[in-house]
PDB file of C-alpha atoms in Angstrom:
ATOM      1  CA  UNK S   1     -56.896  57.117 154.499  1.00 41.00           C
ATOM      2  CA  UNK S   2     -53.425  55.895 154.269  1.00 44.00           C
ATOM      3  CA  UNK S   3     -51.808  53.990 157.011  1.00 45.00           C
ATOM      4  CA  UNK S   4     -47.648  54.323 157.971  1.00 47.00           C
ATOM      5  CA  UNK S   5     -45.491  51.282 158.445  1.00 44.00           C
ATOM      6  CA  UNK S   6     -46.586  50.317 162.044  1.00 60.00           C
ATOM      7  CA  UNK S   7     -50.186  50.773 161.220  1.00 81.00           C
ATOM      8  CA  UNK S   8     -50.725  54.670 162.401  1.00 88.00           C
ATOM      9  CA  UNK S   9     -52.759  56.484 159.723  1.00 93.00           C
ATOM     10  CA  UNK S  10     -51.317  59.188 157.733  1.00 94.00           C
ATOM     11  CA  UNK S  11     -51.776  62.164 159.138  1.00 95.00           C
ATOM     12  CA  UNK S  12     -54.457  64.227 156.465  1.00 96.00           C
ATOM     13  CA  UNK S  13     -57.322  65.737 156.328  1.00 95.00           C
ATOM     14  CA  UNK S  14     -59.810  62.589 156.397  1.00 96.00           C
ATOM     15  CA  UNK S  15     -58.857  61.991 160.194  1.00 96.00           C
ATOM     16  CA  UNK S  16     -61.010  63.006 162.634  1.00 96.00           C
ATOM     17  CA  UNK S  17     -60.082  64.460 165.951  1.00 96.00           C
ATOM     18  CA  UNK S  18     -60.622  61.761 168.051  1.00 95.00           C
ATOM     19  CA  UNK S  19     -58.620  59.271 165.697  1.00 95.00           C
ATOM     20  CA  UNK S  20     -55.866  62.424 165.831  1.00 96.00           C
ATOM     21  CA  UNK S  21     -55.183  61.905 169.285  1.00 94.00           C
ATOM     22  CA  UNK S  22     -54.942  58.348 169.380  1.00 92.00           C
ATOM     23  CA  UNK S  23     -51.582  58.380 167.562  1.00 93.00           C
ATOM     24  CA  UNK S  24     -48.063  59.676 168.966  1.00 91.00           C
ATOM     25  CA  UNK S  25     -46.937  62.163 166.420  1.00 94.00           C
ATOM     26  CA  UNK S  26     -43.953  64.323 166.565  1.00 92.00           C
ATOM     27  CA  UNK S  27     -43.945  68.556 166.795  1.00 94.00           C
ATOM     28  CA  UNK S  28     -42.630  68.658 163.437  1.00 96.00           C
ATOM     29  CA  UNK S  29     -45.091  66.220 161.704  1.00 96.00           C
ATOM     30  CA  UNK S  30     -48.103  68.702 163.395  1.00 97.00           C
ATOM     31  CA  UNK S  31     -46.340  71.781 162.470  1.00 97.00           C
ATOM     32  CA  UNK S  32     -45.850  70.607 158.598  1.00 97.00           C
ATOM     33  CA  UNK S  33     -49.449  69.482 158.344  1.00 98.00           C
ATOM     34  CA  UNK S  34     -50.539  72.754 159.803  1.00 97.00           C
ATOM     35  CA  UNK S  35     -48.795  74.781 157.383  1.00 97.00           C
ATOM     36  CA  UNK S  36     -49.804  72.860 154.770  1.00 97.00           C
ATOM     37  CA  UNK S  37     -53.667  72.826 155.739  1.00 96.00           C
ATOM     38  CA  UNK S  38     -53.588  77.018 156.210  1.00 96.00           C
ATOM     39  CA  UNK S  39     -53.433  76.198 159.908  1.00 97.00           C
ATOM     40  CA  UNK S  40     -50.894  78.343 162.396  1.00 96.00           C
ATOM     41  CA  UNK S  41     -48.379  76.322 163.051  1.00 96.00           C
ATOM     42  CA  UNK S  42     -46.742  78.186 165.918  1.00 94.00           C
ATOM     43  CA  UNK S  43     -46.617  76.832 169.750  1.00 92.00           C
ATOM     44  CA  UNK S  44     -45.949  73.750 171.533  1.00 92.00           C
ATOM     45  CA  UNK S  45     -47.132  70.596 170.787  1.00 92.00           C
ATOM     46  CA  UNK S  46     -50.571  70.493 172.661  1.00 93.00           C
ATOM     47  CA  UNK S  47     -51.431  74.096 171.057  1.00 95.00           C
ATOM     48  CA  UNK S  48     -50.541  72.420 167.770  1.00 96.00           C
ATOM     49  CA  UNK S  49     -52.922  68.935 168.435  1.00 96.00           C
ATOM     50  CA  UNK S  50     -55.588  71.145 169.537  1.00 97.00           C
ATOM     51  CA  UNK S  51     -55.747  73.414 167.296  1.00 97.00           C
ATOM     52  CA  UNK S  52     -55.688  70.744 164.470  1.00 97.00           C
ATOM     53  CA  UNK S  53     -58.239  68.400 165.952  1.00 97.00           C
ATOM     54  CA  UNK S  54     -60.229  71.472 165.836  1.00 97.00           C
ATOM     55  CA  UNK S  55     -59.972  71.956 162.286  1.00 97.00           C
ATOM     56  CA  UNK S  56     -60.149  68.026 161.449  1.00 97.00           C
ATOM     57  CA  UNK S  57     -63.530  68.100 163.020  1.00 97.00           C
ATOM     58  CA  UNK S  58     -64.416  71.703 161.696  1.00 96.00           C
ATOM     59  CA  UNK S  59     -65.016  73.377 164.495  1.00 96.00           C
ATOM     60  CA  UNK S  60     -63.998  76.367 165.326  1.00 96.00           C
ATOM     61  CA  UNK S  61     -60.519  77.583 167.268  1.00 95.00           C
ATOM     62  CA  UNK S  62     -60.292  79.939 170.204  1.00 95.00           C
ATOM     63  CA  UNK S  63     -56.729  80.695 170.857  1.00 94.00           C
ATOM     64  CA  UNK S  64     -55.475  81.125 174.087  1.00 92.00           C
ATOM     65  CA  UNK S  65     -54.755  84.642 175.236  1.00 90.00           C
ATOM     66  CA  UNK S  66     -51.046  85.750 175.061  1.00 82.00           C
ATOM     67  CA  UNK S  67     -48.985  86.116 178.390  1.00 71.00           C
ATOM     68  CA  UNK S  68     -48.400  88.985 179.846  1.00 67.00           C
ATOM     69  CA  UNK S  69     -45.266  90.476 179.289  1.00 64.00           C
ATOM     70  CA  UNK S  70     -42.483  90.232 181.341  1.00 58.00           C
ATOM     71  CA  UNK S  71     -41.762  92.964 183.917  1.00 56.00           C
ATOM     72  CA  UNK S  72     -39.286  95.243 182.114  1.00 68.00           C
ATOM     73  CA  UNK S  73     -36.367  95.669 185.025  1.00 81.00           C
ATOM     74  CA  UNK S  74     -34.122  92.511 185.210  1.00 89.00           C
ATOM     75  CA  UNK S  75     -31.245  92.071 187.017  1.00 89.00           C
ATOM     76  CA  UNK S  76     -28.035  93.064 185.662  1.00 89.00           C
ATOM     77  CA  UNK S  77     -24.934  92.109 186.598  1.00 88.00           C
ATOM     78  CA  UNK S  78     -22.632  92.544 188.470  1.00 92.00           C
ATOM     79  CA  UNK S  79     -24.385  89.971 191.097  1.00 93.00           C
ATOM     80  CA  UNK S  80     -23.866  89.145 194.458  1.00 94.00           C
ATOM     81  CA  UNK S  81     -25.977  87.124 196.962  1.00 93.00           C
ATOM     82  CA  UNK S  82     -27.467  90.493 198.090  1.00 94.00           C
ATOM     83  CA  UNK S  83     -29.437  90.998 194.737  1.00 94.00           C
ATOM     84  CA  UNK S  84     -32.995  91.345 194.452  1.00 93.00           C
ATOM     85  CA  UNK S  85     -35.438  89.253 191.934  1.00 94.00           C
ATOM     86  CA  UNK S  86     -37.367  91.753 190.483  1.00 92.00           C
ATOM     87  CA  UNK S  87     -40.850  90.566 189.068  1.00 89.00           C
ATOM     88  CA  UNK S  88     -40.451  89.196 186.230  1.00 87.00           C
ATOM     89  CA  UNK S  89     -36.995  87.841 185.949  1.00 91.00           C
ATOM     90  CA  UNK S  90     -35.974  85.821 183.055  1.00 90.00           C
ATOM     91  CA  UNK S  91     -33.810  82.756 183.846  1.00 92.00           C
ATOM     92  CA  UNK S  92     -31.065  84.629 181.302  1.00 92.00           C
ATOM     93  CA  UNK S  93     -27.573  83.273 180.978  1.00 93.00           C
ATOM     94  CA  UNK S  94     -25.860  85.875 182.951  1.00 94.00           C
ATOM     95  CA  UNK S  95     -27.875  84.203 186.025  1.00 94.00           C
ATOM     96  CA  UNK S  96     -26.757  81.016 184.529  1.00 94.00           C
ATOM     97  CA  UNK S  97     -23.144  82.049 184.530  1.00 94.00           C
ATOM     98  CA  UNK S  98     -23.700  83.403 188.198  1.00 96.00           C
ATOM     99  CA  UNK S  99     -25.788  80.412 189.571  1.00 96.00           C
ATOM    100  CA  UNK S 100     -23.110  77.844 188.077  1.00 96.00           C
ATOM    101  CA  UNK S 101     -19.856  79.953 189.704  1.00 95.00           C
ATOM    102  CA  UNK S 102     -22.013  79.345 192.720  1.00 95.00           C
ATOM    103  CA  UNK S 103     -22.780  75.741 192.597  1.00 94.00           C
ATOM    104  CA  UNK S 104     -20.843  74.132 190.268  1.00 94.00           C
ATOM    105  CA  UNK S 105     -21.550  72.765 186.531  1.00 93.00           C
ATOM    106  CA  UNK S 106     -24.359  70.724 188.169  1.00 91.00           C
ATOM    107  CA  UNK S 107     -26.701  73.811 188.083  1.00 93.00           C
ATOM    108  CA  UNK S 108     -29.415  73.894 185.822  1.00 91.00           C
ATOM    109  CA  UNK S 109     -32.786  75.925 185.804  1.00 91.00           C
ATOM    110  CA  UNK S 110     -34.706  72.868 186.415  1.00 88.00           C
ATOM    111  CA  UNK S 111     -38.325  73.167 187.174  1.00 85.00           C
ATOM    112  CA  UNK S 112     -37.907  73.810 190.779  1.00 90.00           C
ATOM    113  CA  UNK S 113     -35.516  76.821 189.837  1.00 92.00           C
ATOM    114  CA  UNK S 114     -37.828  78.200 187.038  1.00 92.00           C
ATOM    115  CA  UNK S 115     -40.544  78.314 189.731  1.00 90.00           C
ATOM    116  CA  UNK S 116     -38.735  80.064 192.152  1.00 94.00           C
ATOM    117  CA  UNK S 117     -37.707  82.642 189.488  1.00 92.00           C
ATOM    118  CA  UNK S 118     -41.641  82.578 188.272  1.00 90.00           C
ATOM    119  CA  UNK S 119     -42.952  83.203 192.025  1.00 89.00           C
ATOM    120  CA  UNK S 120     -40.267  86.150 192.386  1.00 90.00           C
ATOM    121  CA  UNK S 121     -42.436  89.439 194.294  1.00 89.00           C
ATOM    122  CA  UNK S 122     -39.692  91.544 194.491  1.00 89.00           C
ATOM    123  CA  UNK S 123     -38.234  90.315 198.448  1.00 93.00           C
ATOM    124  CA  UNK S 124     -36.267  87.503 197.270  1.00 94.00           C
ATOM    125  CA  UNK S 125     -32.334  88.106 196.749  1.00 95.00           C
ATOM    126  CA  UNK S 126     -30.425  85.503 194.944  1.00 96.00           C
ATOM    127  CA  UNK S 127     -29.013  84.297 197.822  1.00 96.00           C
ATOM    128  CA  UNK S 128     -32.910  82.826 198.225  1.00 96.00           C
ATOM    129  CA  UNK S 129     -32.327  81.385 194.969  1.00 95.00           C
ATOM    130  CA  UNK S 130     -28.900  79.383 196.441  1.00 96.00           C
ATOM    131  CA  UNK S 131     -31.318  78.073 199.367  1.00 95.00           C
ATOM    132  CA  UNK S 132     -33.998  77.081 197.128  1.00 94.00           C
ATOM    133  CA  UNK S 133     -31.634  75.554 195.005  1.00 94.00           C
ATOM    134  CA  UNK S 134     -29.905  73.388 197.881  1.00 93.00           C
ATOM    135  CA  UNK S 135     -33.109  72.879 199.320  1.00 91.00           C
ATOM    136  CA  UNK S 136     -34.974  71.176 196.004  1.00 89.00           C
ATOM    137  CA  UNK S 137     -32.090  68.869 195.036  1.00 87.00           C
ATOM    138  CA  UNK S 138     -32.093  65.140 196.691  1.00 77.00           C
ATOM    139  CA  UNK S 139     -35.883  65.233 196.487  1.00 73.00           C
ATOM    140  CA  UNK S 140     -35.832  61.613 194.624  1.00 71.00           C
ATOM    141  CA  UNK S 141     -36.836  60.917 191.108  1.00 74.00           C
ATOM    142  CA  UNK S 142     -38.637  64.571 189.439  1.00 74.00           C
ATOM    143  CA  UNK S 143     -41.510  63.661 187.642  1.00 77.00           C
ATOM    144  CA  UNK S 144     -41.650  64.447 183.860  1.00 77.00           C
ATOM    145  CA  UNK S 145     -44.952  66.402 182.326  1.00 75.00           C
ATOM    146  CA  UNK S 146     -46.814  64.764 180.168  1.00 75.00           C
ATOM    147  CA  UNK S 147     -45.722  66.466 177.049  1.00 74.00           C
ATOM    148  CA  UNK S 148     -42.718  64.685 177.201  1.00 81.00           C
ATOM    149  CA  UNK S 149     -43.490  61.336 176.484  1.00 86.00           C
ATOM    150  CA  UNK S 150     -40.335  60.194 174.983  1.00 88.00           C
ATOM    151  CA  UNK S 151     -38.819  60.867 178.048  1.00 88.00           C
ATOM    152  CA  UNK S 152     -40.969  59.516 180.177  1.00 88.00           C
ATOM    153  CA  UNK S 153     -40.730  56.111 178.087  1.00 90.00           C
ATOM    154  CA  UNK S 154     -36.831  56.429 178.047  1.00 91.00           C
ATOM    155  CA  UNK S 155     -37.265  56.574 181.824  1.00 90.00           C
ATOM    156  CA  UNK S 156     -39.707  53.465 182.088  1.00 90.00           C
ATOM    157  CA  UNK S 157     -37.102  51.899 179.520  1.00 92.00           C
ATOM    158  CA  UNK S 158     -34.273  52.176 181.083  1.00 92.00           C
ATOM    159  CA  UNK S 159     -35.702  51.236 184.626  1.00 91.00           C
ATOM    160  CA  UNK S 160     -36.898  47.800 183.460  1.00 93.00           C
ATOM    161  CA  UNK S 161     -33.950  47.169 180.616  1.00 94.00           C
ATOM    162  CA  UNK S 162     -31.007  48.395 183.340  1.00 92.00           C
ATOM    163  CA  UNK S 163     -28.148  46.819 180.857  1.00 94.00           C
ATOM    164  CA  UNK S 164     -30.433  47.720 177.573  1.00 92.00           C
ATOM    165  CA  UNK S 165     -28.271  48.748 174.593  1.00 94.00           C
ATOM    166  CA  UNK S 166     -29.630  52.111 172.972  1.00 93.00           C
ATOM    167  CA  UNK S 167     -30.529  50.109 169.508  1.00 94.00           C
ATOM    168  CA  UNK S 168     -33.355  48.202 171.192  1.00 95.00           C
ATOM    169  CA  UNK S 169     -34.592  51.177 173.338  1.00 94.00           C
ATOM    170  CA  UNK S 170     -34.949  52.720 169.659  1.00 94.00           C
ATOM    171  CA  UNK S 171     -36.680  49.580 168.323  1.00 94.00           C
ATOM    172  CA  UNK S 172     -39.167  49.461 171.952  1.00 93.00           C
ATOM    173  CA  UNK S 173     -39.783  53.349 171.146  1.00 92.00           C
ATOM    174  CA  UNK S 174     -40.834  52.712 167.596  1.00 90.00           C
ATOM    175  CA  UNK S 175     -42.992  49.995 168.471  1.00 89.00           C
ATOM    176  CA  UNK S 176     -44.304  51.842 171.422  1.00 91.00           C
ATOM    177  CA  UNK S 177     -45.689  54.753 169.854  1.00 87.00           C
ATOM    178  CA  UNK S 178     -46.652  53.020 166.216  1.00 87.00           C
ATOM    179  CA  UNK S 179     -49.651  51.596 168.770  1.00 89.00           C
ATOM    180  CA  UNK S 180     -52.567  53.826 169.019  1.00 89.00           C
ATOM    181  CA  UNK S 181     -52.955  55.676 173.075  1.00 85.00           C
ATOM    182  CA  UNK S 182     -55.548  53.094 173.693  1.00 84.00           C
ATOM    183  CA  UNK S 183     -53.532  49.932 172.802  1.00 84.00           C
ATOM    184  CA  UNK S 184     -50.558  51.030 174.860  1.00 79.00           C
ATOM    185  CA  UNK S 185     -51.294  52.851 178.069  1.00 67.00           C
ATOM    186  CA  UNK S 186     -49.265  55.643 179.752  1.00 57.00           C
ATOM    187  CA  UNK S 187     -45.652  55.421 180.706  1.00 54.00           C
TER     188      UNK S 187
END
């Protein structure tokens, strides 16, 4: 098996699963090799792994069963505090637009917001959503999932390096995830 510049193998077809999720490798690097190896390449990055390491170790795949579909009403607009979430509600940019006349430029649907929108029943109104809003921000530092590990290691980075120039985060990335999981630890 071939081995990349900072020691990770090449991702083929003589890996095994385990050795498949020692190494960092990016969404596009699993989506190519799926495609090329007859394997669906669709879905985020864990779907991807998994469904490779399944294949690497020839073993068969159980995908995971689709979401539901989305309720069909959504809100339409014009809005006003007064509005109801109906089940269902996409965070769509007309909410955006709304949210952000609201609250300023600051707004975002962060994870906190996205929840809100995902627990919607049918009794909130979006002047819930304003309260929630207020009420989730100063909560200190939001943690970041897992599948976002460059981000977590930018975090980690840039707490420890406070005056670090962006050339040697790049270089402390590289180096970072050219080291197997096991040689590295979490950030």
């Amino acid at each position: 098996m071939g081995e990349s510049d900072a020691g990770r193998p090449a991702l083929s077809s003589e890996l095994d699963a385990a050795e498949l999720r020692r190494w960092y490798w990016l969404k596009q690097e699993l989506a190519d090799f799926a495609r090329t190896s007859g394997i669906r390449a669709t879905g985020d990055k864990q779907l991807l792994t998994d469904r490779i390491a399944a294949a690497l170790d020839g073993v068969a795949f159980t995908e995971p069963a689709p979401p539901p579909p989305a309720a069909g009403a959504q809100l339409r607009a014009p809005f006003d505090g007064g509005s109801r979430i109906p089940v269902g509600q996409r965070c769509s940019q007309p909410l955006r637009a709304w949210f952000t006349e609201q609250v300023g430029p600051g707004f975002c649907f962060d994870a906190p917001m996205r929840e809100f929108f995902a627990g919607a029943d049918g009794s909130r109104t979006l002047a819930d959503g304003l309260e929630h809003w207020y009420g989730s921000r100063d909560q200190g530092e939001k943690s970041i999932d897992s599948q976002f590990e460059y981000n977590r290691f930018t975090r980690a980075w840039h707490r420890a390096h406070p005056n670090g120039a962006r050339s040697e985060l790049v270089a402390a990335w590289q180096e970072y995830r050219g080291r197997p999981v096991d040689e590295r630890g979490r950030v």
